[in-house]
Tab-separated table of C-alpha atoms in Angstrom:
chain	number	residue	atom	x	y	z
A	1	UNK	CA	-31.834	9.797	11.539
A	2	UNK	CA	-33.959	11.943	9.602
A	3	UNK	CA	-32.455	15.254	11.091
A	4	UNK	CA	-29.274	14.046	9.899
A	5	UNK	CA	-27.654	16.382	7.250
A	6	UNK	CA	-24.998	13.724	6.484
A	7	UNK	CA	-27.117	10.722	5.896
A	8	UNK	CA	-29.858	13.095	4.263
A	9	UNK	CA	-27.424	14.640	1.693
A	10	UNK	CA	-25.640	10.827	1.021
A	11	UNK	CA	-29.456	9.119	0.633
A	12	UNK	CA	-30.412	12.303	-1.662
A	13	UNK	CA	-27.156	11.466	-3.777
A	14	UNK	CA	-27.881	7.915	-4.139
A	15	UNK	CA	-31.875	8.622	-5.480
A	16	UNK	CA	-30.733	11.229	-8.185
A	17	UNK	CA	-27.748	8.883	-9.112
A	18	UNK	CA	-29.071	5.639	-9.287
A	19	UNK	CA	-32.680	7.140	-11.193
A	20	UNK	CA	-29.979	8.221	-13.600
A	21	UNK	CA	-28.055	4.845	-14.484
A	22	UNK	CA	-31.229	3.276	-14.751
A	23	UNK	CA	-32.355	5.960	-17.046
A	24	UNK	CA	-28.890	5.262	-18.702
A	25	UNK	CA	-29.315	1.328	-18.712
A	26	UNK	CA	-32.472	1.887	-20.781
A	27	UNK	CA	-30.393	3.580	-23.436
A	28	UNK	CA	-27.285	1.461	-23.306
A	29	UNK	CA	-30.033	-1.699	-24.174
A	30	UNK	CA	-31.796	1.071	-27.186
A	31	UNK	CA	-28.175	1.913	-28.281
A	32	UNK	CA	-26.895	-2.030	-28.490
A	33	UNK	CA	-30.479	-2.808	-30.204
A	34	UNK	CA	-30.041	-0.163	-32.871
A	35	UNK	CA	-26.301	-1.450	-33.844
A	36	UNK	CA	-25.180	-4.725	-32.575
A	37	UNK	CA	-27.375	-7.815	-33.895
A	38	UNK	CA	-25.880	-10.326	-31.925
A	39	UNK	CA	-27.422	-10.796	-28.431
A	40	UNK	CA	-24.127	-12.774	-27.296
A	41	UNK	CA	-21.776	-9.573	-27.912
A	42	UNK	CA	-24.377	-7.178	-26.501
A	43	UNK	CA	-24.495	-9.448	-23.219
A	44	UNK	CA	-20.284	-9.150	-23.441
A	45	UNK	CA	-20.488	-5.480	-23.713
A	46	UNK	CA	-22.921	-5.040	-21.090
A	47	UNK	CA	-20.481	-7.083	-18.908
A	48	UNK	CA	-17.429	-5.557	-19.769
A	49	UNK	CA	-18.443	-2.898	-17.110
A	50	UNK	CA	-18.857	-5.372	-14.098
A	51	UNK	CA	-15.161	-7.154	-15.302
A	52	UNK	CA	-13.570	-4.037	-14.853
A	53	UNK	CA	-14.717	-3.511	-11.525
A	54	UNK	CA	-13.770	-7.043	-10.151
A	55	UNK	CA	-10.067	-6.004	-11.311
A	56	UNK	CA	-10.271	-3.201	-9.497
A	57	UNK	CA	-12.155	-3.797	-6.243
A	58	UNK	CA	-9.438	-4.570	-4.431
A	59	UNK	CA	-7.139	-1.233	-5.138
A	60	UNK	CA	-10.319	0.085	-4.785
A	61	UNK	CA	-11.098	-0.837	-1.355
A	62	UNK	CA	-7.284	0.407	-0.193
A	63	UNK	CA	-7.691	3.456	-1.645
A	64	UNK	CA	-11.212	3.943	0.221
A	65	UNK	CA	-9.758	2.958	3.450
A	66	UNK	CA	-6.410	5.231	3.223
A	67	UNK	CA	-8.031	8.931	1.611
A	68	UNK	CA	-11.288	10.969	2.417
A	69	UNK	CA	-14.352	8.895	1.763
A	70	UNK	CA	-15.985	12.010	0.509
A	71	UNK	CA	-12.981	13.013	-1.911
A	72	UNK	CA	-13.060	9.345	-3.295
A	73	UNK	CA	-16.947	9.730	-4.066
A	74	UNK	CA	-16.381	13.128	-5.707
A	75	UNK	CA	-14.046	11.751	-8.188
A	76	UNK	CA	-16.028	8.648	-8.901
A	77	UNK	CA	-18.862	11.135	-9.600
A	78	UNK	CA	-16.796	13.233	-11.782
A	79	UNK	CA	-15.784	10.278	-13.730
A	80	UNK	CA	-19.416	9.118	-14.534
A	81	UNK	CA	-19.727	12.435	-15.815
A	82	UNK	CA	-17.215	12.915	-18.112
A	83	UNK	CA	-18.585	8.677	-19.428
A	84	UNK	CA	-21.630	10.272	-20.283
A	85	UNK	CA	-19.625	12.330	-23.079
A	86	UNK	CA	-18.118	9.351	-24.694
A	87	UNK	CA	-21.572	7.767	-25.149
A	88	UNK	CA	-22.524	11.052	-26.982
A	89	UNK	CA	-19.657	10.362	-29.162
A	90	UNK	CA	-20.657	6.623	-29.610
A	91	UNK	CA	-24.276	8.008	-30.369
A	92	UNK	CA	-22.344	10.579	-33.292
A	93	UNK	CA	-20.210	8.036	-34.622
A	94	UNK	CA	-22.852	5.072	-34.531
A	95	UNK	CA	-19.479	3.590	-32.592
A	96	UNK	CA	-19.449	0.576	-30.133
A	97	UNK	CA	-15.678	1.307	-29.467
A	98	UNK	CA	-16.672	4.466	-27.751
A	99	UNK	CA	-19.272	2.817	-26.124
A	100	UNK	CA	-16.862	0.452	-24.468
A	101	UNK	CA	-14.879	3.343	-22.998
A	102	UNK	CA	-18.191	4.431	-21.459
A	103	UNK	CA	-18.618	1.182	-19.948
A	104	UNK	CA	-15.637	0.928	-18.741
A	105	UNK	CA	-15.487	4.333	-16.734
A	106	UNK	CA	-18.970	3.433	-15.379
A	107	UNK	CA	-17.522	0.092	-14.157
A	108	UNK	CA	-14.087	2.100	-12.690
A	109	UNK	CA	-16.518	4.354	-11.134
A	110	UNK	CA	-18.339	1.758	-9.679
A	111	UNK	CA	-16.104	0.126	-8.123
A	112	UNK	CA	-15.297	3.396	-6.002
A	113	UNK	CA	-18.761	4.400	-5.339
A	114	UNK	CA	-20.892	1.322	-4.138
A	115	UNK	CA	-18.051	0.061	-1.542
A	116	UNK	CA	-17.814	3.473	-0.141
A	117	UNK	CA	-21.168	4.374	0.228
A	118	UNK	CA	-21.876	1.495	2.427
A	119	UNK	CA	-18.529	2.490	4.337
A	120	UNK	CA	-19.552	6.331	4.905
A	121	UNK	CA	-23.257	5.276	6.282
A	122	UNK	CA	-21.983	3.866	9.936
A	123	UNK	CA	-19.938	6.847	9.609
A	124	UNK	CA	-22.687	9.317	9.767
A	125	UNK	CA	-25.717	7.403	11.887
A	126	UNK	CA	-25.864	6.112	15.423
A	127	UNK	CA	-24.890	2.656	15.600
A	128	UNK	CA	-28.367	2.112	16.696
A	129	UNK	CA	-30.126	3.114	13.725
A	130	UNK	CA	-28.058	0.928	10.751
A	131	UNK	CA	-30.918	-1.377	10.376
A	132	UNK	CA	-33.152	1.593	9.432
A	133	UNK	CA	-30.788	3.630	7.239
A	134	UNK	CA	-29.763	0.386	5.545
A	135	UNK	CA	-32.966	0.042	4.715
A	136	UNK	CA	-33.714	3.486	3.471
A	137	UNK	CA	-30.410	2.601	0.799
A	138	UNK	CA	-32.151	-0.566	-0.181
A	139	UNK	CA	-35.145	1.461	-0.381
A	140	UNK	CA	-33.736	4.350	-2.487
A	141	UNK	CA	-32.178	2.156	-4.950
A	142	UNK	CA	-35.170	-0.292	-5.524
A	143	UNK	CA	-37.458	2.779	-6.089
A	144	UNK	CA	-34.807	4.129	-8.247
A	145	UNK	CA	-34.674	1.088	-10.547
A	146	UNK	CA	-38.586	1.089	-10.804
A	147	UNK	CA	-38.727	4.974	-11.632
A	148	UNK	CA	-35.304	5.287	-13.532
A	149	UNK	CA	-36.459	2.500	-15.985
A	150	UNK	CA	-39.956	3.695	-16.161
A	151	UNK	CA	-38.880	7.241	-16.773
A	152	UNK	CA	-36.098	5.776	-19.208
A	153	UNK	CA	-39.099	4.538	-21.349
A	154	UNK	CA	-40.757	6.803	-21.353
A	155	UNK	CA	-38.121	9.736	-22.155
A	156	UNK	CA	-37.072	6.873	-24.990
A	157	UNK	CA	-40.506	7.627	-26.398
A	158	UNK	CA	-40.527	11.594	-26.703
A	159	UNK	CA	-36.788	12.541	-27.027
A	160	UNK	CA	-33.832	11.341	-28.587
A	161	UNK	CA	-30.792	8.992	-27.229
A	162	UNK	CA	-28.729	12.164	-27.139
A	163	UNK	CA	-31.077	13.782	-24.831
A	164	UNK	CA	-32.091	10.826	-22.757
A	165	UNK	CA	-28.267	10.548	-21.666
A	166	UNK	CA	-28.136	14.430	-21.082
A	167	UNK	CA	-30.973	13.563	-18.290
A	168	UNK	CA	-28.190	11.004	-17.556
A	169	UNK	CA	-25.398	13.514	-17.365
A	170	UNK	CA	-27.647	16.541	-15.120
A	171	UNK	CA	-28.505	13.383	-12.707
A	172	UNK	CA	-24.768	12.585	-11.875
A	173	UNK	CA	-24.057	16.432	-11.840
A	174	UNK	CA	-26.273	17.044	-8.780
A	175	UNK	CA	-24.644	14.148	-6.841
A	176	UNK	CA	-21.892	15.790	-6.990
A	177	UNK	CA	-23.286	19.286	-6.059
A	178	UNK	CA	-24.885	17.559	-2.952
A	179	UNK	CA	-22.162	15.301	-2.270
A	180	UNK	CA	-19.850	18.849	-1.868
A	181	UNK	CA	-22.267	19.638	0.928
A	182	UNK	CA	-20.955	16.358	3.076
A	183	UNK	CA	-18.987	16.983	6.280
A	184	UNK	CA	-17.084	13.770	7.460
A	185	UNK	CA	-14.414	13.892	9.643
A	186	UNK	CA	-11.701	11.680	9.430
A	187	UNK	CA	-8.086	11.263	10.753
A	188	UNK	CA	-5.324	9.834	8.881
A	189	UNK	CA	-2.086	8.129	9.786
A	190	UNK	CA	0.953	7.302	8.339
A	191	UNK	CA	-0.226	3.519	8.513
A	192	UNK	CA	-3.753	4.712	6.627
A	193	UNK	CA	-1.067	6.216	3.694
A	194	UNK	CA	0.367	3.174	3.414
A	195	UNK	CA	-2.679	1.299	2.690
A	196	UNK	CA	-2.531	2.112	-0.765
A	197	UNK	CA	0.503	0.489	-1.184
A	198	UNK	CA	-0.694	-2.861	0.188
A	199	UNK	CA	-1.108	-5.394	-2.361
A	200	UNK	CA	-3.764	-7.674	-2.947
A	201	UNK	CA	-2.355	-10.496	-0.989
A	202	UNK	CA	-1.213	-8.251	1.966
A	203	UNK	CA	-4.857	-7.163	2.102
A	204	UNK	CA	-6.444	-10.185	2.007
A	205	UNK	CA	-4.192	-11.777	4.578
A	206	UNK	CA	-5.645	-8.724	6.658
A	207	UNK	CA	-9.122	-9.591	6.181
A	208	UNK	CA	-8.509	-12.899	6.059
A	209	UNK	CA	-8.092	-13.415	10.132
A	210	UNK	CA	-10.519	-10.576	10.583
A	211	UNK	CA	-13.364	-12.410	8.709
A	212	UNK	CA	-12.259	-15.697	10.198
A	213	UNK	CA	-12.669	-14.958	13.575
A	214	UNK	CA	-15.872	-13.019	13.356
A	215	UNK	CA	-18.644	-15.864	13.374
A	216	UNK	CA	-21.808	-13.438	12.498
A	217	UNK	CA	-19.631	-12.171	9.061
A	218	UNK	CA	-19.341	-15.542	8.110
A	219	UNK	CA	-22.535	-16.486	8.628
A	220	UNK	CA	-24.392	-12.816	7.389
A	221	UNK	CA	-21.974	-14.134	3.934
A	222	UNK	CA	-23.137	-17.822	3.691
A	223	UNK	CA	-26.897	-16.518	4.394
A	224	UNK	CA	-27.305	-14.155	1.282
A	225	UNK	CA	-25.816	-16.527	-1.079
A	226	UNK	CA	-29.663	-18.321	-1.551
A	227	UNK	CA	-30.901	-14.755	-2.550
A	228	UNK	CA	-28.433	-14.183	-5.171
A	229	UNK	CA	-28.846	-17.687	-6.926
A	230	UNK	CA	-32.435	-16.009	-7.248
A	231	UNK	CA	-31.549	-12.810	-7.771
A	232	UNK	CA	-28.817	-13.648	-10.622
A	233	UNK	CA	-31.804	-15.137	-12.942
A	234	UNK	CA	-34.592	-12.530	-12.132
A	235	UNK	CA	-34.806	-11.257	-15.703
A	236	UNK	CA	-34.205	-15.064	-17.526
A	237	UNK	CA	-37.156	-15.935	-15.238
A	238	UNK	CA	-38.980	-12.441	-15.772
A	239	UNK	CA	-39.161	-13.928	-19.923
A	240	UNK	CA	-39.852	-17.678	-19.107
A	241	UNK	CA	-42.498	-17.046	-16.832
A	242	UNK	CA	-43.876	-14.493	-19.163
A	243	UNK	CA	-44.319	-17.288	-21.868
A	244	UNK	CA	-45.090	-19.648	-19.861
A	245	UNK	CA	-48.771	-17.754	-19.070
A	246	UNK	CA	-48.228	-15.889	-22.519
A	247	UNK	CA	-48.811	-12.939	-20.951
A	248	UNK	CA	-46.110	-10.457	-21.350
A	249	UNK	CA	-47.726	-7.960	-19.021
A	250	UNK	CA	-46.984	-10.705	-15.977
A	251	UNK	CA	-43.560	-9.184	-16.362
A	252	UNK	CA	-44.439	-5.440	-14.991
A	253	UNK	CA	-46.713	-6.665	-12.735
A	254	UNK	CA	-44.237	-9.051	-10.928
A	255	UNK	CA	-41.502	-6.138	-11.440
A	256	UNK	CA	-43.798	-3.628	-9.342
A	257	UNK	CA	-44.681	-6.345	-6.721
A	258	UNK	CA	-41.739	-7.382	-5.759
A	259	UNK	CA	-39.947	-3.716	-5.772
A	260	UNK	CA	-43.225	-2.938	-3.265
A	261	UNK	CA	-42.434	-5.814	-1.124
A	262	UNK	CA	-38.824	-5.237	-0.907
A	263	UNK	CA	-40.260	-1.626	0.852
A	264	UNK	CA	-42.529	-3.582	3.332
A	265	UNK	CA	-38.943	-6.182	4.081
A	266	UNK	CA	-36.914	-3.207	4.677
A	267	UNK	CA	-39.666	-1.889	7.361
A	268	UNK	CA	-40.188	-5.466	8.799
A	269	UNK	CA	-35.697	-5.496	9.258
A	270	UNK	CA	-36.264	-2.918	11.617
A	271	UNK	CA	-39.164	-3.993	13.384
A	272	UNK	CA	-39.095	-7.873	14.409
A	273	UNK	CA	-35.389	-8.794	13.436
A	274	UNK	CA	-33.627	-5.972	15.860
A	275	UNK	CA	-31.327	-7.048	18.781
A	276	UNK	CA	-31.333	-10.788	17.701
A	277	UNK	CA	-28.172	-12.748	19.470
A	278	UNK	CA	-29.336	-15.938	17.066
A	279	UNK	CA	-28.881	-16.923	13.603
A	280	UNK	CA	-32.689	-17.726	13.998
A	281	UNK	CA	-34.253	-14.536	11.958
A	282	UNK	CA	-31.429	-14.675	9.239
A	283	UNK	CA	-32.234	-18.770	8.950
A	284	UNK	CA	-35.803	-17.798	8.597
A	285	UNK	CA	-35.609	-15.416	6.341
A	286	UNK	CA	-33.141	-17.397	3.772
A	287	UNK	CA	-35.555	-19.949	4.050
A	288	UNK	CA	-38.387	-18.269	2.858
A	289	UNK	CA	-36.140	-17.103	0.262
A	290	UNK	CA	-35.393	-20.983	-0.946
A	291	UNK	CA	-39.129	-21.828	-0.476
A	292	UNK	CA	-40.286	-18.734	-2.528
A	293	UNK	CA	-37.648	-20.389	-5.298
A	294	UNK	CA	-38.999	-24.249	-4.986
A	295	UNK	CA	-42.700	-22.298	-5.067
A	296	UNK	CA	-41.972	-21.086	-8.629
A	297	UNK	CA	-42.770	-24.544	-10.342
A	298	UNK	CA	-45.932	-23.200	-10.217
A	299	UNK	CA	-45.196	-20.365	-12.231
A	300	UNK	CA	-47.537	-21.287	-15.051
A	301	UNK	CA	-50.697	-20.261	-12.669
A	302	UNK	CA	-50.290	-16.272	-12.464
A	303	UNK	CA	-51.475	-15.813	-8.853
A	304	UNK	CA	-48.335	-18.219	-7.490
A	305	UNK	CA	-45.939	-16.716	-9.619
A	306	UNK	CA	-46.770	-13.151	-8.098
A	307	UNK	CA	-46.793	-14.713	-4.343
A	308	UNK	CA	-43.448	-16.654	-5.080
A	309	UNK	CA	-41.638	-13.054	-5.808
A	310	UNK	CA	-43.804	-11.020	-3.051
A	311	UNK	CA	-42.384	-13.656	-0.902
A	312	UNK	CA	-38.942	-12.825	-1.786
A	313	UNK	CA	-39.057	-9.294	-2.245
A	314	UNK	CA	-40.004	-9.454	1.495
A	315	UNK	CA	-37.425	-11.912	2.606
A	316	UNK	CA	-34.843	-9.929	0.617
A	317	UNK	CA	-35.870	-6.495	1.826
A	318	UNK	CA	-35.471	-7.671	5.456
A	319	UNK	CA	-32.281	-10.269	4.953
A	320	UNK	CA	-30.035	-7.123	3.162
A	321	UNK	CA	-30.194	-4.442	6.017
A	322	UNK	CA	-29.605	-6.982	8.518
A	323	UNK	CA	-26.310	-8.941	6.793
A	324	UNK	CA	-25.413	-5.693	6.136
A	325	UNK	CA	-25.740	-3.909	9.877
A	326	UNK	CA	-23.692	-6.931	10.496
A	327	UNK	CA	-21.008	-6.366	8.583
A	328	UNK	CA	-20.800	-2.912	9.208
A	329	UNK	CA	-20.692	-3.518	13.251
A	330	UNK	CA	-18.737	-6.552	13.435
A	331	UNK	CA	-15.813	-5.631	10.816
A	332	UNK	CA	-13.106	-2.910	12.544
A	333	UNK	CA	-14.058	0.381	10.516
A	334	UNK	CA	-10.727	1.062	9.397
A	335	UNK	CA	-11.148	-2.321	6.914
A	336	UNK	CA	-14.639	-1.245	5.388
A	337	UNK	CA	-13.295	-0.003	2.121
A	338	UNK	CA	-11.400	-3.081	1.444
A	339	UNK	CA	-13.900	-5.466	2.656
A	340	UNK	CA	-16.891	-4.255	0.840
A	341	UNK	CA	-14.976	-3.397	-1.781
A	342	UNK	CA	-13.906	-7.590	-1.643
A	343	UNK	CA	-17.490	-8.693	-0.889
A	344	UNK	CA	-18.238	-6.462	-4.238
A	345	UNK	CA	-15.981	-8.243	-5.999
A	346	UNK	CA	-16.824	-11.508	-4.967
A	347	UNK	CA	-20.727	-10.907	-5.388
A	348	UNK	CA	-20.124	-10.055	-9.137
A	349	UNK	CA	-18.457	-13.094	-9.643
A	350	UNK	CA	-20.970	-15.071	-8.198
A	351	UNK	CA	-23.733	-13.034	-10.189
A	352	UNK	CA	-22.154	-13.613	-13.733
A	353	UNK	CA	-21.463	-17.215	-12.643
A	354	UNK	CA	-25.329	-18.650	-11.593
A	355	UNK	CA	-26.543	-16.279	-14.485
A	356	UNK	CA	-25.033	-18.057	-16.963
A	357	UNK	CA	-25.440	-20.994	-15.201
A	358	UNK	CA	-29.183	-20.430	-15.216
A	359	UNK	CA	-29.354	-19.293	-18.604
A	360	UNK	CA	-27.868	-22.884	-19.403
A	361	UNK	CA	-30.057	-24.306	-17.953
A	362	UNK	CA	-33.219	-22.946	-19.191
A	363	UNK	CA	-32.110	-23.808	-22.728
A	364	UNK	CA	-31.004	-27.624	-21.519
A	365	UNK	CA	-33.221	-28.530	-18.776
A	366	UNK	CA	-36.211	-25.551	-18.614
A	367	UNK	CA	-37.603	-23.435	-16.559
A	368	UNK	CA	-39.421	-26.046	-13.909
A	369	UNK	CA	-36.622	-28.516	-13.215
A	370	UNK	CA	-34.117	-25.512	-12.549
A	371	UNK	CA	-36.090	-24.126	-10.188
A	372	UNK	CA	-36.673	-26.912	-8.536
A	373	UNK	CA	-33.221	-27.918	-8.425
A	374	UNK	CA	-32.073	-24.675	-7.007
A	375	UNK	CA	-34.750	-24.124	-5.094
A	376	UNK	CA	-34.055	-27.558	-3.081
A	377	UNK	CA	-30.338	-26.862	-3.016
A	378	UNK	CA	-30.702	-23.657	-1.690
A	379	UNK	CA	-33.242	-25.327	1.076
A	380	UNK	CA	-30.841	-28.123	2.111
A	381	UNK	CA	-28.254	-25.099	2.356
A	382	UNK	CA	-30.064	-23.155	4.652
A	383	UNK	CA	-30.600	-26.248	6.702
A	384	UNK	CA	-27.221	-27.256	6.853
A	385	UNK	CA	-26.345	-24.093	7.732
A	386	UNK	CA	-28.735	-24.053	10.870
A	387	UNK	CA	-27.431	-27.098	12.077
A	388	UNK	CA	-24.016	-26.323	11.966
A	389	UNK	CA	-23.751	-22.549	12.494
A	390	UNK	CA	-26.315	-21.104	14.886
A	391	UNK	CA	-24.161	-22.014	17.687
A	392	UNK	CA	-20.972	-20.403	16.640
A	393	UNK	CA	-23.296	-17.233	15.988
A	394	UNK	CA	-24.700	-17.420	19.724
A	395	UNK	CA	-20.755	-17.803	21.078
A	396	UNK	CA	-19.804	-14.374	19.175
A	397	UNK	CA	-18.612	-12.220	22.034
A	398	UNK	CA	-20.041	-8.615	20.129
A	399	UNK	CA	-23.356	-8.453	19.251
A	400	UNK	CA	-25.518	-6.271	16.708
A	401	UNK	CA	-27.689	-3.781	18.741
A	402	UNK	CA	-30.676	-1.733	17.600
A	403	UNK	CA	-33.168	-0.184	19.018
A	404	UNK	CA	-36.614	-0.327	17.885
């Protein structure tokens, strides 16, 4: 895998990029601080990105599927590029309206890049080694997220928001410089053309059978939902749990733990859960994730609240490559852009959705009953789910294999 020029060049691309929009995340949150008061219309703002992209996943995905995956990524690049100039302007003009038009071409660009990223890696690996370079993605971008915020901070401290978003800019400039270095081949009909014509209902009464009729899909989607009701209120939790030892360093500790342990997941994906013709492993592992939830009511003591997010982080790090692998081998290849592009859109519904929901509930019923609320639902879920599914998994004619 490693003496891949493909996957090395797309991995490289995703570090410098994502390091960047972290970097940039840290000065979108200095930027709203310094001129909007309100934390409701900075939350709206910040949003406004992830709205755009749900409208547009599905075009999205057709395009993906019907031109060069490499072509689409260079545009999406070039678009985040010329964002980064608006939010100089919004920096000039002390201007949120300029702001919002760099949101929105981040979101646009989004939309484009995530969706065909995951399309273009079982393009260039063996089918036997998607586990692993799954897991090197996951990898990439949770290291990214702990160095682009760190570096954001600091950079924050010694240079201006001008120059902080010029680091921004050079970062999405050498994607594209190593993305030009790419060589995919791919054929194109007259039936891939017309893709981009399809409209959303045409496309999703494509999928639709496709999905249907693949029981490991249906069951990789049902699986991850558990990790995304804890996922959705990471940072919510991040400040209760923080005041609930008043001990605001808790925060970066349980930050780096969890981004270690999603490493040591991604490592354990490829070495226990390869060549499994169950629903077994993925049970297991969504369990833990539920149990790690439920474990949080003991968030006050500092020790269990660092075990109850190692816990996930390694659950998580092994449950995403896997679900993933899965829906890479299972789903035809000529679908990919429109189906992750789809899933995409569906996931950021369900984020905004339990994140609000959880930030209701912190204010109505607090931090201890929520989690064990969700942490039982999500535990009768999994359950349910391993009564009733592990048997349609085992019938699935195709089956996911990797080699250790």
């Amino acid at each position: 895998m490693w003496k891949n020029n493909n996957f090395i060049i797309l991995m490289l691309g995703v570090a410098i990029s994502a390091t960047g929009m972290w970097v940039g995340i840290i000065g979108n949150l200095e930027f709203l601080q310094q001129n909007i008061e309100s934390s409701f219309i900075q939350a709206l703002i910040i949003l406004a990105g992830f709205i755009v992209g749900v409208f547009l996943a599905p075009w999205a995905g057709r395009i993906i599927d019907s031109k060069p995956k490499k072509n689409v990524l260079l545009v999406s690049w070039a678009v985040r590029i010329s964002a980064v100039i608006f939010m100089f302007l919004a920096i000039e003009y002390n201007s949120i309206w300029w702001m919002l038009v760099y949101t929105f071409l981040m979101g646009i660009s989004g939309a484009f890049i995530n969706p065909t990223i995951q399309t273009l890696i079982p393009m260039v690996v063996n089918k036997e080694e998607l586990i692993a370079a799954n897991g090197v993605n996951i990898n990439i971008f949770t290291g990214a997220r702990i160095v682009g915020t760190a570096l954001g901070a600091l950079l924050l401290e010694m240079m201006t928001l001008n120059m902080l978003y010029f680091v921004m800019m050079i970062a999405f400039i050498l994607t594209f410089a190593t993305t030009l270095f790419l060589k995919v081949e791919e054929v194109f009909t007259e039936e891939n053309k017309q893709k981009v014509k399809e409209s959303l209902l045409t496309s999703i009464k494509k999928l639709g059978p496709i999905i249907t009729g693949k029981p490991k899909v249906i069951s990789g989607i049902l699986l991850i939902i558990p990790a995304f009701l804890f996922l959705s209120g990471f940072n919510l939790m991040m400040i209760e749990i923080s005041e609930l030892q008043a001990d605001s360093s808790i925060k970066g500790i349980i930050y780096t733990v969890e981004g270690t342990c999603v490493f040591i997941g991604t490592f354990l994906a490829k070495r226990f859960f390869n060549n499994s013709k169950t629903l077994k492993p993925l049970i297991f592992l969504s369990f833990v994730i539920s149990i790690s939830q439920l474990s949080l009511y003991f968030a006050d003591m500092r020790v269990t609240s660092i075990i109850s997010f190692a816990m996930f982080g390694i659950a998580a790090g092994a449950l995403f490559p896997v679900v993933t692998t899965i829906f890479q081998t299972e789903i035809e290849s000529e679908y990919h852009g429109r189906f992750f592009s789809m899933k995409g859109m569906l996931e950021n519904i369900l984020f905004q959705v339990l994140m609000l929901l959880t930030g209701l509930f912190l204010d109505t019923i607090g931090f201890k009953v929520m989690v064990l609320i969700f942490g039982t639902i999500s535990t009768v879920y999994v359950i349910f789910i391993a009564l009733y599914r592990n048997n349609k998994y085992e019938s699935s004619d195709s089956n996911v294999v990797v080699s250790k």
